[in-house]
Amino acid sequence: MNTASPSHILPTLTRTISGPRGNAAPSRHAQIVAACRTHGDTLVIALQGEIDRFTAAPLHAMLTSAAAFGHTRLVIDAARITFCDCGFLNAVLGWRRRGRRLCLAACSPAVERLLHATRATDHRLARTATLEEALL
């Protein structure tokens, strides 16, 4: 199965962004997920912009929904992340803590700095230079 827009995951993301009363959240929240698709049990997400503990909520909601629908592998295209902090790291490591597989592809300098500063590289995170390598 290869889907350009996983319909089973995006409604959760939309509810998280809109909030319980349908009020639109600041646009920066919606803009961190640039693209989302699936390949069998693999969820591929391209992220962009600034991801901090506030803007990571849509990512966390998407990952929770993906796990509920049986996705066991996550590939994150991190090439367009310009800033990230513990919010990003908690979301992606939370995916791994539940026994699922994770691969960070094409890490931007901001992601590399965070991984190095937090010694997250010690967690033996799978990383690849390109998204294509991660999907092999």
CSV table of C-alpha atoms in Angstrom, one decimal:
chain,number,residue,atom,x,y,z
A,1,MET,CA,0.0,0.0,0.0
A,2,ASN,CA,1.4,3.4,-1.0
A,3,THR,CA,-0.8,6.4,-0.2
A,4,ALA,CA,0.1,10.0,-0.8
A,5,SER,CA,-2.2,11.2,1.9
A,6,PRO,CA,-3.1,8.7,4.6
A,7,SER,CA,-6.8,9.5,5.2
A,8,HIS,CA,-6.8,7.5,8.5
A,9,ILE,CA,-4.1,9.6,10.0
A,10,LEU,CA,-4.8,13.1,8.8
A,11,PRO,CA,-8.2,13.6,10.5
A,12,THR,CA,-6.4,13.3,13.9
A,13,LEU,CA,-3.9,15.9,12.8
A,14,THR,CA,-6.7,18.2,11.6
A,15,ARG,CA,-8.5,17.9,15.0
A,16,THR,CA,-5.3,18.6,16.9
A,17,ILE,CA,-4.5,21.7,14.8
A,18,SER,CA,-8.1,23.1,14.9
A,19,GLY,CA,-8.7,22.4,18.6
A,20,PRO,CA,-11.8,21.1,20.2
A,21,ARG,CA,-14.1,24.0,19.2
A,22,GLY,CA,-12.8,24.2,15.6
A,23,ASN,CA,-10.9,27.4,16.3
A,24,ALA,CA,-7.8,27.6,14.1
A,25,ALA,CA,-4.5,27.4,16.0
A,26,PRO,CA,-1.6,29.6,14.9
A,27,SER,CA,-0.5,28.7,11.4
A,28,ARG,CA,2.9,27.7,12.6
A,29,HIS,CA,1.4,24.6,14.2
A,30,ALA,CA,0.0,23.3,10.9
A,31,GLN,CA,3.1,24.0,8.9
A,32,ILE,CA,5.5,21.5,10.5
A,33,VAL,CA,4.2,18.5,8.6
A,34,ALA,CA,5.1,19.2,4.9
A,35,ALA,CA,4.0,15.7,3.6
A,36,CYS,CA,2.8,12.4,4.9
A,37,ARG,CA,2.5,9.0,3.1
A,38,THR,CA,2.6,5.3,3.8
A,39,HIS,CA,4.4,2.3,2.4
A,40,GLY,CA,2.8,-0.8,3.9
A,41,ASP,CA,3.5,-0.6,7.7
A,42,THR,CA,5.9,2.4,7.2
A,43,LEU,CA,4.8,6.0,7.8
A,44,VAL,CA,6.9,8.6,6.0
A,45,ILE,CA,6.7,12.1,7.3
A,46,ALA,CA,8.5,15.2,5.8
A,47,LEU,CA,8.9,17.8,8.5
A,48,GLN,CA,9.8,21.5,8.1
A,49,GLY,CA,10.3,24.7,10.0
A,50,GLU,CA,10.6,25.1,13.8
A,51,ILE,CA,9.6,22.2,16.0
A,52,ASP,CA,9.5,23.0,19.7
A,53,ARG,CA,7.5,21.7,22.6
A,54,PHE,CA,4.5,23.7,21.5
A,55,THR,CA,4.5,23.0,17.7
A,56,ALA,CA,5.2,19.3,18.2
A,57,ALA,CA,1.6,18.6,19.2
A,58,PRO,CA,0.5,17.8,15.6
A,59,LEU,CA,3.4,15.5,15.2
A,60,HIS,CA,2.7,13.7,18.4
A,61,ALA,CA,-1.0,13.3,17.4
A,62,MET,CA,-0.1,12.0,14.0
A,63,LEU,CA,2.3,9.4,15.5
A,64,THR,CA,-0.3,8.3,18.1
A,65,SER,CA,-2.8,7.9,15.3
A,66,ALA,CA,-0.4,6.0,13.1
A,67,ALA,CA,0.5,3.6,15.9
A,68,ALA,CA,-3.2,3.0,16.5
A,69,PHE,CA,-3.6,2.0,12.9
A,70,GLY,CA,-0.8,-0.5,13.1
A,71,HIS,CA,2.2,1.3,11.6
A,72,THR,CA,5.4,-0.1,13.0
A,73,ARG,CA,8.1,1.9,11.2
A,74,LEU,CA,8.6,5.6,10.9
A,75,VAL,CA,10.8,7.4,8.5
A,76,ILE,CA,11.2,11.2,9.1
A,77,ASP,CA,12.6,13.4,6.3
A,78,ALA,CA,14.3,16.0,8.5
A,79,ALA,CA,16.0,18.0,5.8
A,80,ARG,CA,13.8,21.1,6.1
A,81,ILE,CA,13.8,21.4,9.9
A,82,THR,CA,15.3,24.8,10.8
A,83,PHE,CA,15.0,24.5,14.6
A,84,CYS,CA,14.1,21.7,17.0
A,85,ASP,CA,14.2,21.1,20.7
A,86,CYS,CA,13.1,18.5,23.2
A,87,GLY,CA,9.5,18.6,21.8
A,88,PHE,CA,10.7,17.0,18.6
A,89,LEU,CA,13.0,14.6,20.4
A,90,ASN,CA,10.3,13.4,22.8
A,91,ALA,CA,7.9,12.8,20.0
A,92,VAL,CA,10.3,10.7,17.9
A,93,LEU,CA,11.9,8.8,20.8
A,94,GLY,CA,8.4,8.1,22.2
A,95,TRP,CA,7.7,6.3,18.9
A,96,ARG,CA,10.8,4.1,19.5
A,97,ARG,CA,10.1,3.5,23.2
A,98,ARG,CA,7.1,1.5,22.3
A,99,GLY,CA,9.2,-1.0,20.3
A,100,ARG,CA,8.6,0.5,16.9
A,101,ARG,CA,11.3,1.3,14.4
A,102,LEU,CA,12.5,4.8,13.5
A,103,CYS,CA,14.8,6.2,10.9
A,104,LEU,CA,15.8,9.9,10.6
A,105,ALA,CA,16.6,10.7,6.9
A,106,ALA,CA,18.6,13.7,5.6
A,107,CYS,CA,19.0,15.4,9.0
A,108,SER,CA,19.3,19.1,8.8
A,109,PRO,CA,22.1,20.9,10.8
A,110,ALA,CA,19.5,21.8,13.5
A,111,VAL,CA,18.6,18.2,14.0
A,112,GLU,CA,22.2,17.1,14.1
A,113,ARG,CA,23.0,19.8,16.7
A,114,LEU,CA,20.1,18.6,18.9
A,115,LEU,CA,21.0,14.9,18.6
A,116,HIS,CA,24.6,15.7,19.4
A,117,ALA,CA,23.8,18.1,22.3
A,118,THR,CA,21.4,15.6,23.9
A,119,ARG,CA,23.6,12.6,23.2
A,120,ALA,CA,20.6,11.1,21.4
A,121,THR,CA,23.1,9.5,19.0
A,122,ASP,CA,23.9,7.2,21.9
A,123,HIS,CA,20.4,5.7,21.5
A,124,ARG,CA,21.6,4.2,18.2
A,125,LEU,CA,19.1,6.0,16.2
A,126,ALA,CA,19.0,4.8,12.6
A,127,ARG,CA,20.0,7.7,10.3
A,128,THR,CA,20.5,7.9,6.6
A,129,ALA,CA,21.9,10.6,4.3
A,130,THR,CA,18.9,10.5,2.0
A,131,LEU,CA,15.2,9.7,2.2
A,132,GLU,CA,15.7,7.1,-0.6
A,133,GLU,CA,18.2,5.2,1.5
A,134,ALA,CA,15.8,5.1,4.4
A,135,LEU,CA,13.1,3.6,2.3
A,136,LEU,CA,15.2,0.7,1.1
